[in-house]
Short mmCIF file of C-alpha atoms and ligand atoms in Angstrom, two decimals:
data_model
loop_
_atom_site.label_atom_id
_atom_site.label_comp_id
_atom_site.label_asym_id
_atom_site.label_seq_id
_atom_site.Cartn_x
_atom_site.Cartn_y
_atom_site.Cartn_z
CA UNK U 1 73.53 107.82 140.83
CA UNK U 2 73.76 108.10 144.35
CA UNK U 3 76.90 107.86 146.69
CA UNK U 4 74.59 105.76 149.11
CA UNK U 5 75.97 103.11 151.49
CA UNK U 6 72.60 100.56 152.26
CA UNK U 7 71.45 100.62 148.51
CA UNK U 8 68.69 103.46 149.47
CA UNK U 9 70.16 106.29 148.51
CA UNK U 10 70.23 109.78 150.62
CA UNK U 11 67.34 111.52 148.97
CA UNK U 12 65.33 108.05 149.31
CA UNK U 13 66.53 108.28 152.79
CA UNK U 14 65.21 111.49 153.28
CA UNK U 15 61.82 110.59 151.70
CA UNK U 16 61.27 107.62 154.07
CA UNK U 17 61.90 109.76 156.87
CA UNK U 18 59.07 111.57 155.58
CA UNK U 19 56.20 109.03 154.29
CA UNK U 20 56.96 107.65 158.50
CA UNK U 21 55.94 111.04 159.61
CA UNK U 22 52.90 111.39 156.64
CA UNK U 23 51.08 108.22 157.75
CA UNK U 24 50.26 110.48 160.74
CA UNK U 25 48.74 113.14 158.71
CA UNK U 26 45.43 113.40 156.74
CA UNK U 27 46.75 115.22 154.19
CA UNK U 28 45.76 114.32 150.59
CA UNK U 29 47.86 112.26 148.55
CA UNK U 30 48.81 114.97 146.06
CA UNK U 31 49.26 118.04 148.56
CA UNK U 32 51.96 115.09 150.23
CA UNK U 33 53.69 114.69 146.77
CA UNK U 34 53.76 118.40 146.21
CA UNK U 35 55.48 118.89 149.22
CA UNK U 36 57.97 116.02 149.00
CA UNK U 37 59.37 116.09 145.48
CA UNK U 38 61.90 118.82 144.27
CA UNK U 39 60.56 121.82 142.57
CA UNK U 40 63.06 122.22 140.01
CA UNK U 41 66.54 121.17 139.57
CA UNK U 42 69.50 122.54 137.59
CA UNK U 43 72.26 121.02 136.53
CA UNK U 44 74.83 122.62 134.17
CA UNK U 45 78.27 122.31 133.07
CA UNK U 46 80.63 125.21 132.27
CA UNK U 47 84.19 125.94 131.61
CA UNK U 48 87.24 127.51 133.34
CA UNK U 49 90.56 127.81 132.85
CA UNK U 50 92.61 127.44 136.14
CA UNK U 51 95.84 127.35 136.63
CA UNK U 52 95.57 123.63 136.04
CA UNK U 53 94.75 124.07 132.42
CA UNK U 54 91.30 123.98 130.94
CA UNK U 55 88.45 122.38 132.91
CA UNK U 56 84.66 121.79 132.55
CA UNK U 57 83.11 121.26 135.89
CA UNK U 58 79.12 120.02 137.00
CA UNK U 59 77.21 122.22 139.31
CA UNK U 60 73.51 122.13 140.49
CA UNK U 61 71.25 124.26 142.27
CA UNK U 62 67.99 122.63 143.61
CA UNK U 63 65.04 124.17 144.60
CA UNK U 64 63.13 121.93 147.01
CA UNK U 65 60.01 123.90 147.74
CA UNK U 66 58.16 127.67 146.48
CA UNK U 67 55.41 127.35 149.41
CA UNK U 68 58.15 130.13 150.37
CA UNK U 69 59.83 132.73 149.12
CA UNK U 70 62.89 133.15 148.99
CA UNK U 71 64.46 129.47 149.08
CA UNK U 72 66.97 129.12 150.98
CA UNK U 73 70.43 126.98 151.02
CA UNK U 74 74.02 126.45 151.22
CA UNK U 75 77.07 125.86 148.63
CA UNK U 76 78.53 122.16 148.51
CA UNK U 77 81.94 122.39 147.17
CA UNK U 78 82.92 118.46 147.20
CA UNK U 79 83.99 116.02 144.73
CA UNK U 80 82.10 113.40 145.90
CA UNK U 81 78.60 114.96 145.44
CA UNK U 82 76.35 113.91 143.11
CA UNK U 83 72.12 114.71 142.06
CA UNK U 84 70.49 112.80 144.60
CA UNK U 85 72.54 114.25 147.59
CA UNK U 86 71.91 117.42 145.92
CA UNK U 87 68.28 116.84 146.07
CA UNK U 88 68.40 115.20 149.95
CA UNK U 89 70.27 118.06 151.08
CA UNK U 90 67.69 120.90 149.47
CA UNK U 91 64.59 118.77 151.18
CA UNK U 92 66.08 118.45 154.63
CA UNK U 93 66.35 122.66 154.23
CA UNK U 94 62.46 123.14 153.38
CA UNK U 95 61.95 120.94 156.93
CA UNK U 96 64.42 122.85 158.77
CA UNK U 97 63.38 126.22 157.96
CA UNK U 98 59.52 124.68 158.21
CA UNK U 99 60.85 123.64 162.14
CA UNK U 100 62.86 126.68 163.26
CA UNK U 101 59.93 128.57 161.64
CA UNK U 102 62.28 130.70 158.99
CA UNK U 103 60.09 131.86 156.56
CA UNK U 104 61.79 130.16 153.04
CA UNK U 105 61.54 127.13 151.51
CA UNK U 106 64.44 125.19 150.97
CA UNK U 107 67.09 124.92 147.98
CA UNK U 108 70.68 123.45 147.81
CA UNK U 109 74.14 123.65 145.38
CA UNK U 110 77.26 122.13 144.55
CA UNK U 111 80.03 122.16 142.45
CA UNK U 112 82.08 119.10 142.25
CA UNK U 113 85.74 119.39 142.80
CA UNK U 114 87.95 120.09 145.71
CA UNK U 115 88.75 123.34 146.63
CA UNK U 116 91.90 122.06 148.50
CA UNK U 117 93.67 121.33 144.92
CA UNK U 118 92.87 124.59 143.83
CA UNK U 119 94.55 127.86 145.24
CA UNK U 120 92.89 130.48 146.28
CA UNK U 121 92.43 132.12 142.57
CA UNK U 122 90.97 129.14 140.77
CA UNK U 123 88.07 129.18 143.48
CA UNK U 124 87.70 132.28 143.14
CA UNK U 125 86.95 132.13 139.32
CA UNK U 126 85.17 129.12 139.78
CA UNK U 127 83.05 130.58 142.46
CA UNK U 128 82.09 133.44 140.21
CA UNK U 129 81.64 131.39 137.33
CA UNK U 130 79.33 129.32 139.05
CA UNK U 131 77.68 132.47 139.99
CA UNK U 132 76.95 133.84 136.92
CA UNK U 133 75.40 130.18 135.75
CA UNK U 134 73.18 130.81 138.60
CA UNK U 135 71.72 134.45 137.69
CA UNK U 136 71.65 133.31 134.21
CA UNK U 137 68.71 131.01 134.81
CA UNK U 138 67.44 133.16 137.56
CA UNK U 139 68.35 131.01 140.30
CA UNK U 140 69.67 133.87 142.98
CA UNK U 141 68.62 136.99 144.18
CA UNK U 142 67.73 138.47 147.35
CA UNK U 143 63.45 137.21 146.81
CA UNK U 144 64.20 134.21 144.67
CA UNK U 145 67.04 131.92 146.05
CA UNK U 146 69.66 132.70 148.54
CA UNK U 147 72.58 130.59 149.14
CA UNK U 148 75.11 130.04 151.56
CA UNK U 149 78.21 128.25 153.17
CA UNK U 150 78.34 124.20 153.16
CA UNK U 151 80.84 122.01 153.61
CA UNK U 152 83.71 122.93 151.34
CA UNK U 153 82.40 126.55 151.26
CA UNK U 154 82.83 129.71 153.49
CA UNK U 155 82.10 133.32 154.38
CA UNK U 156 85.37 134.26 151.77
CA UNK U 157 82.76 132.56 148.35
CA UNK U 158 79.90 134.49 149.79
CA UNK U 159 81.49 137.39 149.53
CA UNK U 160 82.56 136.87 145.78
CA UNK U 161 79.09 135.30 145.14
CA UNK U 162 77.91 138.98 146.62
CA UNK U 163 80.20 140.63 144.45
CA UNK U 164 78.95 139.08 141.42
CA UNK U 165 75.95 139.28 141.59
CA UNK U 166 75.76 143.26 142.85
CA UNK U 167 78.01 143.42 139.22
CA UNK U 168 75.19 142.20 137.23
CA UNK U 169 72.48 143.78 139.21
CA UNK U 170 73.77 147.55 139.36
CA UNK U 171 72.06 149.84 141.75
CA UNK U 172 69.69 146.80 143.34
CA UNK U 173 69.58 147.79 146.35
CA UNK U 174 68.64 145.03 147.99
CA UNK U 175 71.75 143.26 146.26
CA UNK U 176 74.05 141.77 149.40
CA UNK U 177 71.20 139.46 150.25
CA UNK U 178 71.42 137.16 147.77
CA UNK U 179 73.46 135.41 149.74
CA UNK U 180 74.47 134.85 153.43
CA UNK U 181 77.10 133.55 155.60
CA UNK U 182 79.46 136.90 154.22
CA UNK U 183 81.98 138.26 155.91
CA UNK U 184 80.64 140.92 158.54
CA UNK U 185 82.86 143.50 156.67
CA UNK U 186 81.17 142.13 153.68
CA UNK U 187 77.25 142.83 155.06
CA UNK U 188 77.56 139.52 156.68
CA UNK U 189 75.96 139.61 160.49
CA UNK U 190 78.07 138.80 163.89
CA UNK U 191 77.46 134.98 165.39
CA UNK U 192 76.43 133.96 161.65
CA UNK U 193 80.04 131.64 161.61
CA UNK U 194 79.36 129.89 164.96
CA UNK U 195 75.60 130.01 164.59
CA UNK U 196 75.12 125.69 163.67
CA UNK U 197 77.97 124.96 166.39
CA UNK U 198 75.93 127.60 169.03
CA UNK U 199 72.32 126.37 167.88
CA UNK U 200 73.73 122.14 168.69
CA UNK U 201 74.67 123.56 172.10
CA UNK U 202 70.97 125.28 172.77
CA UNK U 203 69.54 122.12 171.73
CA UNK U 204 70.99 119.50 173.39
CA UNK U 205 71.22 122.07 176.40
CA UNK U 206 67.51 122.41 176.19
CA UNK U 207 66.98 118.11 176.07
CA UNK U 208 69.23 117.75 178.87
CA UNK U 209 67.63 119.90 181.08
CA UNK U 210 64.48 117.85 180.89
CA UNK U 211 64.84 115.87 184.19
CA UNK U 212 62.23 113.05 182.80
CA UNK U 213 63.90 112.68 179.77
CA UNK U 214 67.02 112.19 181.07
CA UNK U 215 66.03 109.99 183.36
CA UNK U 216 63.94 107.24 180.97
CA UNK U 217 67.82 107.72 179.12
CA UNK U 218 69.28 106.83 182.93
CA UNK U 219 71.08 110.23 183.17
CA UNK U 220 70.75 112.90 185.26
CA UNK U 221 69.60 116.58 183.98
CA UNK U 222 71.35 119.03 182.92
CA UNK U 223 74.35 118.82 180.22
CA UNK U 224 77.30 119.80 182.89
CA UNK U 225 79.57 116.48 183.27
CA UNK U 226 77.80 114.43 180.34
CA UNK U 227 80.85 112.46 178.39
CA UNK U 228 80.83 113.78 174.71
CA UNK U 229 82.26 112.54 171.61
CA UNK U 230 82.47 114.91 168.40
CA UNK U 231 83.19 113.54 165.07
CA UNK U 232 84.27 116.59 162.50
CA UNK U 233 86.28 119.69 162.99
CA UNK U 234 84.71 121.82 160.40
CA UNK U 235 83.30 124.87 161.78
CA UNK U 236 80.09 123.11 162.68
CA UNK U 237 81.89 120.10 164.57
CA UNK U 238 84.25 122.47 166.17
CA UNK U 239 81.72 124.95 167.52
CA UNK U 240 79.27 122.53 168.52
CA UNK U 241 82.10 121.11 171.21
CA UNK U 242 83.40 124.57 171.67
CA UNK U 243 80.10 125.85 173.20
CA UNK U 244 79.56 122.09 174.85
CA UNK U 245 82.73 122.06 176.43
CA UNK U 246 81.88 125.65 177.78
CA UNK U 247 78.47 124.69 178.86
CA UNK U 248 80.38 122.28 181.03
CA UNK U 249 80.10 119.17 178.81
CA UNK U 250 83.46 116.74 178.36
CA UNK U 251 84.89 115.99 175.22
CA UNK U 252 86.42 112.66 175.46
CA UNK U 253 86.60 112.27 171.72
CA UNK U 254 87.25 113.89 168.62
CA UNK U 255 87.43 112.51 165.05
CA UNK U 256 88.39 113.50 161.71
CA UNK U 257 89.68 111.96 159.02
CA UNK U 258 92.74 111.27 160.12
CA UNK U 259 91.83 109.17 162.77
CA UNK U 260 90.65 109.89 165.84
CA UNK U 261 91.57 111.00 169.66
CA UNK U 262 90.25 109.66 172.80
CA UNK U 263 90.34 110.81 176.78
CA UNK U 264 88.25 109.58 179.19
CA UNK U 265 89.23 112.36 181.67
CA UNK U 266 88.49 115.08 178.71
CA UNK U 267 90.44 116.90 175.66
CA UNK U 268 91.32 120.30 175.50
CA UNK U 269 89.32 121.33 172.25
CA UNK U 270 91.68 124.23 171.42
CA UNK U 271 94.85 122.72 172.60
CA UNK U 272 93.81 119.97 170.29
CA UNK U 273 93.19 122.39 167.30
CA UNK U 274 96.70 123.85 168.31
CA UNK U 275 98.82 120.64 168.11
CA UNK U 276 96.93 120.14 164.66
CA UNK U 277 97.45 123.05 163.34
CA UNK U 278 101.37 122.35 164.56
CA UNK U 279 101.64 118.74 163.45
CA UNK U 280 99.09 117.90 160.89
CA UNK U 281 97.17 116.01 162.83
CA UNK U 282 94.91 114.95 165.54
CA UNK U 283 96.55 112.04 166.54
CA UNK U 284 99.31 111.86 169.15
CA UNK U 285 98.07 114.45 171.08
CA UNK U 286 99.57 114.62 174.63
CA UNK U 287 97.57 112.14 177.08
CA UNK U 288 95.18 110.40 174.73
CA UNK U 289 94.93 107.57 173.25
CA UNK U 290 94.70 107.37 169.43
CA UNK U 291 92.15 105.65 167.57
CA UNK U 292 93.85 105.25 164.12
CA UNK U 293 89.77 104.06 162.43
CA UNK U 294 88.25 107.27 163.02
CA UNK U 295 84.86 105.75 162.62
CA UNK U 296 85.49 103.47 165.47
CA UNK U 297 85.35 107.21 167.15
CA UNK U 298 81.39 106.38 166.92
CA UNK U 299 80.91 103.78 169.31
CA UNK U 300 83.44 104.74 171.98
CA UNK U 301 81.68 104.85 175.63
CA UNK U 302 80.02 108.46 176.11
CA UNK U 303 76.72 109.71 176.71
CA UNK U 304 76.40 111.85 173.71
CA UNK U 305 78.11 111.25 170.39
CA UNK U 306 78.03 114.25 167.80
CA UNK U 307 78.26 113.21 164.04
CA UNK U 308 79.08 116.57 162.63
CA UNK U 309 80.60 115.76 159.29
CA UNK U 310 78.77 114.22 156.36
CA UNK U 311 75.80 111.88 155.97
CA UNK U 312 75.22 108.42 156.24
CA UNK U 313 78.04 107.64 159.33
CA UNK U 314 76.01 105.79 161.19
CA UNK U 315 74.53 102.89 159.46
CA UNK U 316 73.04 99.60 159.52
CA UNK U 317 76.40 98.25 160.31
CA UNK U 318 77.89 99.95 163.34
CA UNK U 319 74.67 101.47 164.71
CA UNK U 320 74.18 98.20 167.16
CA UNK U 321 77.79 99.04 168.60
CA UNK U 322 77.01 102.75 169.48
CA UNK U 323 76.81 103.35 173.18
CA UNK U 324 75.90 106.88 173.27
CA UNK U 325 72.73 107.41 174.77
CA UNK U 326 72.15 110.67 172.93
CA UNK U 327 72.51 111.22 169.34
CA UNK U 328 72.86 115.00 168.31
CA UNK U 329 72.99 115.03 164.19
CA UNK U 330 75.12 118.30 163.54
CA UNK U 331 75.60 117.19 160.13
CA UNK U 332 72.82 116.34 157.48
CA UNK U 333 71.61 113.07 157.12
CA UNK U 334 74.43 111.57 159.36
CA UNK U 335 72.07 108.56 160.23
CA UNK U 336 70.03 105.91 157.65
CA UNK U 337 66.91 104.83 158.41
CA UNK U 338 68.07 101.13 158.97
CA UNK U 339 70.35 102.40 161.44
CA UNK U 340 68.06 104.57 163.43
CA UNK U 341 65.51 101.33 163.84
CA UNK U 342 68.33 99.66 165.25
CA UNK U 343 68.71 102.66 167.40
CA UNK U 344 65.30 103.15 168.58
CA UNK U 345 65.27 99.36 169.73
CA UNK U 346 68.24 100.46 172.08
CA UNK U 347 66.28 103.38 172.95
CA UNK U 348 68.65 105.97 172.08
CA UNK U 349 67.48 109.39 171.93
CA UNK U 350 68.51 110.72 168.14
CA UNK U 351 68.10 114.49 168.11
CA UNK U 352 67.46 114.84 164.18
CA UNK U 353 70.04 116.85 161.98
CA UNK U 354 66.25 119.34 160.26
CA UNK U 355 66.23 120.54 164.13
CA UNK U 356 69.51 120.72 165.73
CA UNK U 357 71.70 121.70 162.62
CA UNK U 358 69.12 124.63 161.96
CA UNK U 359 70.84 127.31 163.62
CA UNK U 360 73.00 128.31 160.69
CA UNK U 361 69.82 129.05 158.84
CA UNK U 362 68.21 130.62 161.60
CA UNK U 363 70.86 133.34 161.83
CA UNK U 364 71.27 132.92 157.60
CA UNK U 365 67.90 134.92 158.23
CA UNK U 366 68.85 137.36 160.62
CA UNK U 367 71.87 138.03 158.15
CA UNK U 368 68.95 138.79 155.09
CA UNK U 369 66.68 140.79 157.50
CA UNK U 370 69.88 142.99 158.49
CA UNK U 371 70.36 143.17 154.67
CA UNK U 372 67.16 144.10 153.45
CA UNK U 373 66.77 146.41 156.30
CA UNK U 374 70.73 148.48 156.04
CA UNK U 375 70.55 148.94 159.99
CA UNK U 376 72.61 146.84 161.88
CA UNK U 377 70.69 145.08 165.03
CA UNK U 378 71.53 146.97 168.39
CA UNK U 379 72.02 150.54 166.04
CA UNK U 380 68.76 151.54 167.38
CA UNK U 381 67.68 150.55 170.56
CA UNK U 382 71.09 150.00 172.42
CA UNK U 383 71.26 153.81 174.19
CA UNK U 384 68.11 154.10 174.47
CA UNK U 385 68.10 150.59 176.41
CA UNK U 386 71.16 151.58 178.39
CA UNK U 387 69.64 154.78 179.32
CA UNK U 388 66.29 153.27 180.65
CA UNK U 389 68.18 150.76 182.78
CA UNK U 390 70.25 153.37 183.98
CA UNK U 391 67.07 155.43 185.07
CA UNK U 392 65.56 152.75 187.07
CA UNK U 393 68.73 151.76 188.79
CA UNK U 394 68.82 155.88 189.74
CA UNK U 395 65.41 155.40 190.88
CA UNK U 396 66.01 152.05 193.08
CA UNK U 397 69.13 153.61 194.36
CA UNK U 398 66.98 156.98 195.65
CA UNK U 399 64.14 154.33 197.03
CA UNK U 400 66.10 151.83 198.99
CA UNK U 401 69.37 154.40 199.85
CA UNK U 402 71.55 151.45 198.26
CA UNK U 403 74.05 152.58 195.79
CA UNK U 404 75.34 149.78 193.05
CA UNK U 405 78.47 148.81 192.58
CA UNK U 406 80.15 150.12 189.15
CA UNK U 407 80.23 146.68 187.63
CA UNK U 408 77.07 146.00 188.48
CA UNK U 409 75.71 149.25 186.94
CA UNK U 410 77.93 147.97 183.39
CA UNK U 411 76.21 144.70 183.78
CA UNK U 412 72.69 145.77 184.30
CA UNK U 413 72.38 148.60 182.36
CA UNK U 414 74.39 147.39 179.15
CA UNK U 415 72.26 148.06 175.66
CA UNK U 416 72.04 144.98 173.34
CA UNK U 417 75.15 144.71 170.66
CA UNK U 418 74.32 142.95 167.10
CA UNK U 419 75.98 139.59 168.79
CA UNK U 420 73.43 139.83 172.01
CA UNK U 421 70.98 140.35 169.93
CA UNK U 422 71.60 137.62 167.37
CA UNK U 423 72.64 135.48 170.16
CA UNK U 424 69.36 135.64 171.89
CA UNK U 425 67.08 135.40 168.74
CA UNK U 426 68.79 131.81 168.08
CA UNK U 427 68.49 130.82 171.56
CA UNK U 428 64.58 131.40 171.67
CA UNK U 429 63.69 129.96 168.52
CA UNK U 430 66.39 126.64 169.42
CA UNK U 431 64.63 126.17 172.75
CA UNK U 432 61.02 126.93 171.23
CA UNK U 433 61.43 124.79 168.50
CA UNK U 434 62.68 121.86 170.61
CA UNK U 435 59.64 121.43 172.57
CA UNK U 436 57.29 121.90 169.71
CA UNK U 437 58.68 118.97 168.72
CA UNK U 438 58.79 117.25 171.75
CA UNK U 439 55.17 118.24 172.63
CA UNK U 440 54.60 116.43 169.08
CA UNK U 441 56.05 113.44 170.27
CA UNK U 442 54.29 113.11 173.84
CA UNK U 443 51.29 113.86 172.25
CA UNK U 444 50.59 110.63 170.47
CA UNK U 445 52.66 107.55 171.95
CA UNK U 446 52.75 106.19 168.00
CA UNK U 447 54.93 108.70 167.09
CA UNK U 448 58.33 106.35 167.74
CA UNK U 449 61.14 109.53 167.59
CA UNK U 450 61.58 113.39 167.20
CA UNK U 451 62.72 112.97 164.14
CA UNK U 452 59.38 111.63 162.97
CA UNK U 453 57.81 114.30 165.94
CA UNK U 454 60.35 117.26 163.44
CA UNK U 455 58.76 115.94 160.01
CA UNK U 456 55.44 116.01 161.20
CA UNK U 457 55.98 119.74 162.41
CA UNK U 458 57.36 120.65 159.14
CA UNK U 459 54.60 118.48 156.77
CA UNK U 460 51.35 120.76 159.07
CA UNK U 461 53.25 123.75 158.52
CA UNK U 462 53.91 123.67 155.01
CA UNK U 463 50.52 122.05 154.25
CA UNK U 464 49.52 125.49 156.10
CA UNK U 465 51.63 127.49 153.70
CA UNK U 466 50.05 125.81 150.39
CA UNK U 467 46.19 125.86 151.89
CA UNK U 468 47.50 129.39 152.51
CA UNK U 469 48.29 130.20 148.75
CA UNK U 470 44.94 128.37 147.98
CA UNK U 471 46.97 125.75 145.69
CA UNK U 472 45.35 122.85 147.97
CA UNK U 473 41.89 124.29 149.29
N1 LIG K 1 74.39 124.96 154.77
C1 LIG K 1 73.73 125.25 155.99
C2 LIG K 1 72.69 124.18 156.29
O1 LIG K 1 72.78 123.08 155.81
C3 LIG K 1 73.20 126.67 156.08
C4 LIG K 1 72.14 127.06 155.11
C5 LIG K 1 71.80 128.53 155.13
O2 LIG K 1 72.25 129.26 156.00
O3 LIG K 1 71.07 128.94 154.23
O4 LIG K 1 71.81 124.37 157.09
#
């Protein structure tokens, strides 16, 4: 059964989303179901014994969609998941890759409990437990299925996930990407951490800097001065108005579940994080106002409002008090379909969770490239960069008799590091993928939202991928 709130649950949500986006297709009906239904899904149980005692706990791993290989998808530890989120979650990663165009289809996991009654030990047996379920029935490995981080998960389980699965597969070389999101010690990649919180900020810095956009919202361009409100402080949440509040954006609210904090004038994002870390809390924080109903957070005045923590917080029933104007989904599935009709009517612009949530996969796949390839990015091209720069300067400086300054030399002539590098290869395919979508959704006035605009993207290019394999000629 599914934890849903309207009596549709998530992966129905999901699939709605999708037949909106199909109608505008002329795909056959069986290519459609191919795509939309889930591959294959696992469920288990298996023992451990914690330090609580004896336990027998449920995991799954779904595979959404072969029309790529690997598939690709994160780690839900929660003990509120069940199947059919399990299944929602693994189809909204075959669109998101589709989108950002990373080349896997899409798979998700869970185990239910809560790693925050376990210490650090029981996860870590349960983690590798878990693991070995997986390779068991074949369902990791570096060309098969790589996981990776989700809410309740890390970079510390992808590192025992790793471990285990390099202990059963001696001398594969290939063996550290089977998973991603590691530790960079651990063959994980730099930026890889604050890749979903970075990849929010591209996109909604690439839709506000669309001057006609903005203005059929009644706001003016750019995202400098535009009144945000973040709900979540997970790494996701917390980068997202980390790079926001950087790019000039205000924070005047933050929720979690504790309640939430509101200031008109702006919040300090890591003072905030300090005086929760101090106190245990959000609330009371020096010159805001508290909210004590965090999800009252939602419909506090701002132009953008961030849901960055589960799915389904924005529903049929507080969607017509929202004011934001902009919706950016850093979590998955944050908004029903019965609330984003009610949303559409109000003309809000929802920036769907497949698109703007992708960079974490994005730079998931920079992580398995770096991987397959042993060479970290930068390793060989950064001198040889540096020293071409450097040349030309030399020459400019002997052709115009003007010498550079010393930091300007540093600043032109600097080679790429991994993080530039990384950096760069999620900006381009953010902004790129952005205005495929919105070129999807000028091009035929029917087409009501870019979330329908994001589906249709992903439905052509996986029907692409199938035609492709010559399943559906
Ligand atoms: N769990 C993340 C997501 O939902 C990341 C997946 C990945 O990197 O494979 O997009």
């Amino acid at each position: 059964m599914s934890n849903s709130k309207n009596g549709i649950s998530f992966f129905e949500n999901v699939n709605r989303n999708f037949d909106k986006a199909a109608q505008f297709t002329s795909h056959p009906k069986g290519l459609l179901e191919q795509i939309k239904g889930c591959n294959s899904v696992y469920s288990f149980q298996f023992p451990v014994r914690t330090s609580r005692g004896l336990e027998v706990l449920r995991g799954w791993r779904v595979e959404h969609s072969y029309h790529k290989l690997p598939v690709k998808g994160g780690i839900r530890y929660s003990e509120n998941v069940d199947e059919d989120e399990v299944k929602a979650l693994a189809a909204l990663m075959t669109y998101k890759c589709a989108v950002v165009d990373v080349p896997f289809g899409g798979a998700k996991g869970a185990i239910k409990f809560n790693p925050k009654n376990y210490g650090a030990n029981d996860v870590e047996l349960i983690t590798r437990r878990y693991t070995s379920e997986l390779i068991r029935k074949n369902y990791i490995g570096p060309g098969v299925d790589v996981p990776a981080p989700d809410y309740g998960s890390g970079p510390r389980e992808m590192a025992w996930i790793a471990d285990t699965y390099a202990t059963f597969n001696p001398g594969r070389i290939d063996a550290l990407a089977c998973v991603t999101g590691k530790p960079v010690a651990e063959g994980g990649v730099r930026g890889r951490t604050e890749a979903t919180g970075r990849g929010i900020f591209y996109g909604l810095q690439e839709a506000c800097d669309n001057s006609e956009d903005m203005k059929a919202l009644g706001l003016t361009k750019g995202l400098a001065g535009k009144r945000i409100v973040v709900q979540g402080l997970g790494n996701v949440g917390y980068h997202a108005a980390k790079f926001c509040q950087e790019g000039g954006g205000v924070i005047v609210a933050l929720a979690e579940y504790e309640g939430a904090i509101y200031n008109p004038k702006g919040l300090d994002l890591d003072a905030v994080v300090k005086h929760r870390k101090e106190t245990g809390s959000i609330l009371k924080f020096p010159g805001a106002t508290d909210v004590p109903n965090s999800l009252e957070a939602l419909e506090l005045d701002c132009d953008i409002l961030i849901p960055a923590a589960l799915e389904e917080q924005i529903t049929q029933s507080n969607a017509p008090r929202i004011k934001a104007k902009i919706i950016g989904e850093g979590a998955n599935g944050p908004t029903t379909v019965d609330a984003e009709e009610i949303l559409l009517k109000k003309r809000v612009m929802v920036i769907p969770d497949m698109y703007l949530n992708a960079g974490g996969v994005t730079v998931s796949y920079f992580e398995w490239l770096k991987n397959l390839s042993h060479v970290r990015f930068g390793r060989m091209d950064k001198r040889f960069e540096h020293s071409a720069f450097d040349k030309m300067l030399r020459a400019v400086e002997e052709s115009t008799g003007r010498s550079f300054k010393e930091h300007e030399r540093v600043a032109i002539t600097k080679g790429p590091d991994e993080i530039d590098l990384v950096n760069s290869g999620l900006e381009e395919t953010m902004t790129g993928a952005y205005n495929q979508i919105r070129d999807i959704k000028k091009s035929n006035p029917k087409i009501p939202d870019l979330r329908t605009a994001a589906f249709l993207n992903a439905i052509e290019k996986i029907a692409t991928a199938y035609m492709e394999l010559g399943i559906f000629p």
